[in-house]
Short mmCIF file of C-alpha atoms in Angstrom, two decimals:
data_model
loop_
_atom_site.label_atom_id
_atom_site.label_comp_id
_atom_site.label_asym_id
_atom_site.label_seq_id
_atom_site.Cartn_x
_atom_site.Cartn_y
_atom_site.Cartn_z
CA MET A 217 -8.75 1.98 -12.21
CA LEU A 218 -6.62 4.67 -10.58
CA THR A 219 -3.21 5.67 -11.97
CA PRO A 220 -0.53 4.74 -9.49
CA LEU A 221 1.46 7.71 -8.24
CA THR A 222 5.22 8.21 -7.62
CA LEU A 223 6.18 8.17 -3.85
CA THR A 224 7.31 11.82 -4.15
CA ALA A 225 3.89 12.76 -5.57
CA GLN A 226 2.20 10.87 -2.74
CA ALA A 227 4.20 12.62 -0.05
CA THR A 228 3.46 15.99 -1.75
CA LEU A 229 -0.38 15.13 -2.08
CA LEU A 230 -0.40 14.08 1.69
CA TRP A 231 1.36 17.23 2.78
CA LEU A 232 -1.16 19.50 0.60
CA ALA A 233 -4.26 17.71 2.18
CA ASP A 234 -3.04 18.44 5.81
CA SER A 235 -5.71 20.44 7.54
CA ASP A 236 -3.16 22.90 8.75
CA ARG A 237 -2.01 24.07 5.24
CA THR A 238 -3.13 27.31 3.92
CA PRO A 239 -4.54 27.56 0.13
CA CYS A 240 -1.29 29.06 -1.02
CA GLU A 241 1.15 27.23 0.88
CA GLN A 242 3.62 25.34 -1.22
CA PRO A 243 5.45 21.93 -0.40
CA PRO A 244 8.98 22.60 1.22
CA GLU A 245 12.10 21.24 -0.01
CA GLU A 246 11.99 18.40 2.30
CA VAL A 247 8.69 17.06 0.98
CA LEU A 248 9.23 18.01 -2.64
CA PRO A 249 12.92 18.55 -3.84
CA ARG A 250 13.15 21.59 -6.31
CA ILE A 251 14.69 19.32 -8.85
CA LYS A 252 11.48 17.23 -8.95
CA HIS A 253 8.94 20.19 -8.67
CA ALA A 254 7.88 20.45 -12.40
CA ARG A 255 7.66 16.58 -12.78
CA VAL A 256 5.45 16.22 -9.71
CA HIS A 257 3.21 19.08 -10.60
CA ALA A 258 2.72 17.68 -13.93
CA GLU A 259 1.98 14.11 -12.51
CA LEU A 260 -0.70 15.58 -10.12
CA LEU A 261 -2.17 17.78 -12.68
CA ASN A 262 -2.48 15.04 -15.19
CA ALA A 263 -4.05 12.79 -12.48
CA GLY A 264 -6.61 15.76 -12.20
CA LEU A 265 -5.73 16.08 -8.29
CA ILE A 266 -4.78 19.82 -8.43
CA ARG A 267 -6.24 22.79 -10.25
CA THR A 268 -5.05 23.93 -13.60
CA SER A 269 -1.67 25.40 -13.76
CA GLY A 270 -1.15 29.25 -13.68
CA ARG A 271 -3.26 30.06 -10.49
CA PHE A 272 -1.74 32.72 -8.17
CA GLY A 273 0.46 33.63 -11.15
CA ASN A 274 2.96 30.67 -10.78
CA PRO A 275 2.72 27.99 -13.34
CA HIS A 276 3.95 25.32 -10.83
CA VAL A 277 1.50 26.20 -7.97
CA PHE A 278 -0.07 23.24 -6.14
CA ASP A 279 -3.63 24.04 -5.46
CA LEU A 280 -5.41 20.85 -4.27
CA ASN A 281 -8.83 20.22 -5.53
CA SER A 282 -11.75 18.05 -4.06
CA ALA A 283 -10.48 14.97 -6.08
CA GLY A 284 -6.94 15.41 -4.66
CA HIS A 285 -8.26 15.64 -0.99
CA ASP A 286 -10.37 12.54 -1.63
CA ARG A 287 -7.21 10.74 -3.09
CA ALA A 288 -5.01 11.75 -0.21
CA GLU A 289 -7.45 10.29 2.17
CA GLN A 290 -7.53 6.84 0.30
CA LEU A 291 -3.60 6.90 0.25
CA ALA A 292 -2.89 7.76 3.66
CA PRO A 293 -3.61 4.27 5.17
CA ALA A 294 -1.10 2.64 2.90
CA TYR A 295 1.63 5.28 2.53
CA ARG A 296 3.79 4.23 5.63
CA ARG A 297 3.95 0.57 4.40
CA LYS A 298 4.79 1.78 0.82
CA ARG A 299 7.44 4.28 2.03
CA MET A 300 9.25 1.55 4.23
CA GLU A 301 9.21 -0.94 1.33
CA TYR A 302 10.84 1.63 -1.02
CA ARG A 303 13.42 2.59 1.72
CA LEU A 304 14.26 -1.18 2.45
CA LEU A 305 14.63 -1.96 -1.34
CA ARG A 306 16.93 1.15 -1.66
CA ALA A 307 18.90 0.23 1.41
CA VAL A 308 19.48 -3.43 -0.10
CA GLN A 309 20.60 -1.77 -3.38
CA THR A 310 23.17 0.33 -1.47
CA GLY A 311 24.26 -2.29 0.80
CA GLN A 312 23.03 -0.51 4.13
CA ILE A 313 22.34 -2.31 7.25
CA THR A 314 18.89 -3.04 6.91
CA ARG A 315 17.51 -3.01 10.54
CA SER A 316 14.69 -0.69 10.81
CA ALA A 317 16.41 1.60 13.09
CA ASP A 318 19.20 2.12 10.46
CA LEU A 319 16.82 2.79 7.49
CA PRO A 320 16.89 6.64 6.40
CA THR A 321 14.34 8.45 8.40
CA SER A 322 12.77 12.13 8.49
CA ASP A 323 10.46 14.03 10.68
CA THR A 324 7.51 12.33 9.02
CA ASP A 325 8.34 8.92 10.37
CA ASN A 326 6.29 8.88 13.44
CA PRO A 327 6.14 6.34 15.20
CA ALA A 328 9.45 4.75 14.32
CA TYR A 329 9.36 1.81 12.07
CA THR A 330 9.47 -1.56 14.13
CA GLU A 331 11.21 -4.84 13.35
CA THR A 332 7.72 -6.36 12.78
CA GLU A 333 7.29 -3.86 9.93
CA LEU A 334 10.69 -4.46 8.61
CA ARG A 335 10.28 -8.28 8.41
CA ARG A 336 6.61 -7.82 6.76
CA ALA A 337 8.30 -5.40 4.13
CA ALA A 338 11.32 -7.67 3.51
CA ARG A 339 8.84 -10.74 2.85
CA LYS A 340 6.83 -8.62 0.44
CA LEU A 341 9.85 -7.57 -1.59
CA ARG A 342 10.98 -11.16 -1.65
CA ASP A 343 7.70 -12.64 -2.70
CA GLY A 344 7.18 -9.82 -5.15
CA GLN A 345 10.48 -10.68 -6.82
CA PHE A 346 11.93 -7.19 -6.06
CA ILE A 347 14.80 -8.67 -4.52
CA HIS A 348 16.64 -12.03 -5.05
CA ARG A 349 15.23 -15.10 -3.10
CA GLY A 350 16.56 -15.09 0.61
CA GLY A 351 15.40 -14.86 4.11
CA THR A 352 13.86 -11.86 5.76
CA ASN A 353 16.39 -11.49 8.58
CA PRO A 354 18.59 -8.39 8.44
CA SER A 355 21.78 -10.51 8.01
CA ASP A 356 19.94 -12.39 4.89
CA LEU A 357 18.86 -8.87 3.29
CA LEU A 358 22.76 -7.74 3.52
CA ARG A 359 23.64 -10.83 1.22
CA THR A 360 20.85 -10.25 -1.47
CA GLU A 361 20.34 -7.45 -4.13
CA PRO A 362 17.51 -5.95 -6.06
CA THR A 363 16.09 -7.76 -9.23
CA PRO A 364 15.85 -6.03 -12.45
CA LEU A 365 12.21 -5.26 -11.31
CA GLY A 366 13.39 -3.87 -8.13
CA GLU A 367 15.89 -1.74 -9.82
CA SER A 368 13.36 -0.41 -12.22
CA ALA A 369 10.93 0.52 -9.51
CA LEU A 370 13.62 2.59 -7.70
CA GLU A 371 14.54 4.18 -10.74
CA HIS A 372 11.20 5.44 -11.39
CA ASP A 373 10.33 6.57 -7.82
CA TYR A 374 7.44 4.05 -7.18
CA ALA A 375 6.64 1.98 -4.37
CA PRO A 376 7.20 -1.79 -5.25
CA ASP A 377 3.44 -2.69 -5.51
CA ASP A 378 2.49 0.56 -7.31
CA TYR A 379 5.10 0.04 -9.85
CA LEU A 380 3.79 -3.48 -10.48
CA GLN A 381 0.29 -1.98 -10.98
CA ARG A 382 1.86 0.55 -13.34
CA SER A 383 3.65 -2.16 -15.27
CA VAL A 384 0.54 -4.24 -15.88
CA ARG A 385 -1.90 -1.53 -16.22
CA GLY A 386 -1.44 -1.25 -20.10
CA THR A 387 -1.01 -4.78 -20.65
CA VAL A 388 -3.64 -6.74 -18.66
CA THR A 389 -6.98 -6.55 -20.53
CA GLN A 390 -8.60 -9.56 -19.02
CA ASN A 391 -10.76 -9.57 -15.90
CA PHE A 392 -10.64 -12.54 -13.45
CA ASP A 393 -14.03 -14.12 -12.38
CA HIS A 394 -13.95 -14.94 -8.87
CA SER A 395 -16.97 -16.75 -7.89
CA ILE A 396 -16.89 -17.46 -4.17
CA ASN A 397 -19.77 -19.12 -2.52
CA ILE A 398 -19.90 -18.07 0.97
CA THR A 399 -23.24 -19.39 2.20
CA GLY A 400 -22.79 -21.19 5.44
CA SER A 401 -19.25 -20.05 5.81
CA PRO A 402 -18.29 -20.10 9.54
CA GLY A 403 -16.03 -16.92 9.05
CA VAL A 404 -18.49 -14.96 7.05
CA ALA A 405 -21.23 -15.85 8.97
CA ALA A 406 -19.70 -14.92 12.11
CA ALA A 407 -19.04 -11.48 10.44
CA THR A 408 -22.09 -10.83 8.62
CA GLY A 409 -24.70 -13.19 10.03
CA TYR A 410 -25.88 -16.44 8.46
CA GLY A 411 -28.88 -14.65 7.19
CA ASN A 412 -26.74 -12.26 5.31
CA ALA A 413 -24.21 -14.74 3.77
CA VAL A 414 -24.86 -14.98 0.05
CA SER A 415 -23.29 -16.37 -3.29
CA HIS A 416 -21.99 -13.76 -5.53
CA SER A 417 -19.41 -13.08 -8.27
CA ASN A 418 -17.29 -10.10 -8.65
CA THR A 419 -14.24 -8.77 -10.54
CA ILE A 420 -11.04 -7.91 -8.76
CA SER A 421 -9.43 -4.84 -9.99
CA MET A 422 -6.42 -2.95 -9.03
CA ASN A 423 -8.42 -0.52 -7.14
CA SER A 424 -9.30 -3.68 -4.97
CA ILE A 425 -6.01 -3.32 -3.47
CA ASP A 426 -6.36 0.12 -2.02
CA GLN A 427 -9.73 -0.98 -0.60
CA PHE A 428 -8.16 -4.03 0.90
CA ASP A 429 -5.44 -1.75 2.51
CA ALA A 430 -7.93 0.68 3.85
CA ILE A 431 -10.04 -1.88 5.59
CA MET A 432 -7.10 -3.89 6.93
CA SER A 433 -5.56 -0.55 8.26
CA GLN A 434 -8.74 0.12 9.87
CA ILE A 435 -8.91 -3.46 11.60
CA ARG A 436 -5.33 -3.17 12.74
CA GLU A 437 -6.28 -0.24 14.85
CA HIS A 438 -8.26 -2.48 17.33
CA PRO A 439 -6.31 -4.11 20.18
CA ILE A 440 -5.07 -7.70 19.58
CA LEU A 441 -6.87 -10.21 21.62
CA ASN A 442 -5.09 -13.29 20.49
CA ALA A 443 -1.46 -12.90 19.55
CA GLU A 444 -1.05 -16.45 18.14
CA SER A 445 -3.97 -15.82 15.84
CA ALA A 446 -2.62 -12.47 15.01
CA GLU A 447 0.60 -13.87 13.51
CA VAL A 448 -1.43 -16.28 11.20
CA ALA A 449 -3.79 -13.50 10.29
CA SER A 450 -0.66 -11.25 9.23
CA ASP A 451 0.80 -14.00 7.07
CA SER A 452 -2.83 -14.59 5.26
CA GLU A 453 -3.14 -10.82 4.81
CA ASP A 454 0.54 -10.69 3.09
CA SER A 455 -0.53 -13.88 0.79
CA ILE A 456 -4.01 -12.32 0.03
CA ARG A 457 -2.63 -8.99 -0.85
CA ASP A 458 0.24 -10.43 -3.08
CA GLU A 459 -2.57 -12.13 -5.02
CA LEU A 460 -4.40 -9.00 -5.57
CA VAL A 461 -1.27 -7.17 -6.81
CA ARG A 462 -0.24 -10.04 -9.07
CA GLY A 463 -3.81 -10.41 -10.23
CA SER A 464 -3.08 -14.05 -10.39
CA GLY A 465 -6.51 -15.32 -10.49
CA ARG A 466 -9.04 -16.68 -8.21
CA ILE A 467 -8.48 -16.64 -4.49
CA ALA A 468 -9.65 -19.89 -3.05
CA GLU A 469 -12.78 -19.86 -1.09
CA ASN A 470 -11.45 -21.55 2.04
CA THR A 471 -8.50 -18.99 2.10
CA VAL A 472 -11.00 -15.93 2.31
CA ASN A 473 -13.16 -17.78 4.87
CA GLN A 474 -10.31 -18.66 7.04
CA PHE A 475 -8.78 -15.23 6.82
CA ILE A 476 -12.02 -13.66 8.07
CA SER A 477 -12.31 -16.19 10.92
CA ASN A 478 -8.71 -15.53 11.99
CA LEU A 479 -9.44 -11.66 12.03
CA ILE A 480 -12.42 -12.34 14.42
CA THR A 481 -10.32 -14.51 16.65
CA THR A 482 -7.53 -12.06 16.67
CA TYR A 483 -9.42 -8.77 17.28
CA GLY A 484 -12.97 -9.84 18.47
CA HIS A 485 -16.36 -9.07 17.54
CA GLN A 486 -15.57 -5.31 17.45
CA VAL A 487 -14.16 -5.93 13.63
CA MET A 488 -17.15 -7.83 12.38
CA ALA A 489 -18.57 -5.00 10.36
CA LEU A 490 -15.02 -4.36 8.71
CA ALA A 491 -14.50 -8.14 8.05
CA GLY A 492 -17.56 -8.27 6.47
CA GLN A 493 -16.73 -6.01 3.91
CA LEU A 494 -13.77 -8.30 2.63
CA PRO A 495 -15.92 -10.75 0.60
CA GLY A 496 -17.14 -7.99 -1.53
CA ILE A 497 -13.50 -6.82 -2.38
CA LEU A 498 -11.89 -10.40 -2.45
CA GLY A 499 -14.92 -12.19 -4.05
#
């Protein structure tokens, strides 16, 4: 299980992994404020993502190693979403207007956040109990505030779901057995072929969340062919991801199968191979 990183550490890691960087180039102030320099250096060093301190004669030089490059590649698909959820939570805390256009931005936010992304982020904060219950429209968000869980995530500089993983990492010792029989399932058969549909049992770990995010990010790069089904698939994705984050137990077989079927209806046969990987992660 990978240790969650603070958002500042993630931003630093992604900046370091950019192909345009030189080996000795160090993060600028807008990426890594000087006041957080030593803490983030220690965080990345302890995670095994940068080389031992002292290289180039500077105790806090950021020298990315191969594990750091791999982790950056893994984090990249979900970083935009995590960054927005954190910013929205901060905006709720400070009473800012919470339309996406009014959220704090920087040169790294490209393209700009959309209202759809805002509503999805608001729903995740609400369902994850990071803000008090309420709607997901901007006017509703102005009338809510962070829960103690949300305040703690902000205080520790973690994206909401990363903070939840960090919180349960040392306390959750049991594994959940998810036995999902997918033989003959229309959704899975459409994605993998009936001859490849099998019965299996796996264990969902926190790393499954990153795998799920990576696959869904690739799927969403394809053009939407059915807008109505896309909305249903989006809601299902949120629900399934929340279950993964919570580690709340078995994901219903019909939920997994219907989700795959909705994805194929939404994006067409071009996502079959990607959708076919989901049972191995969710099962």
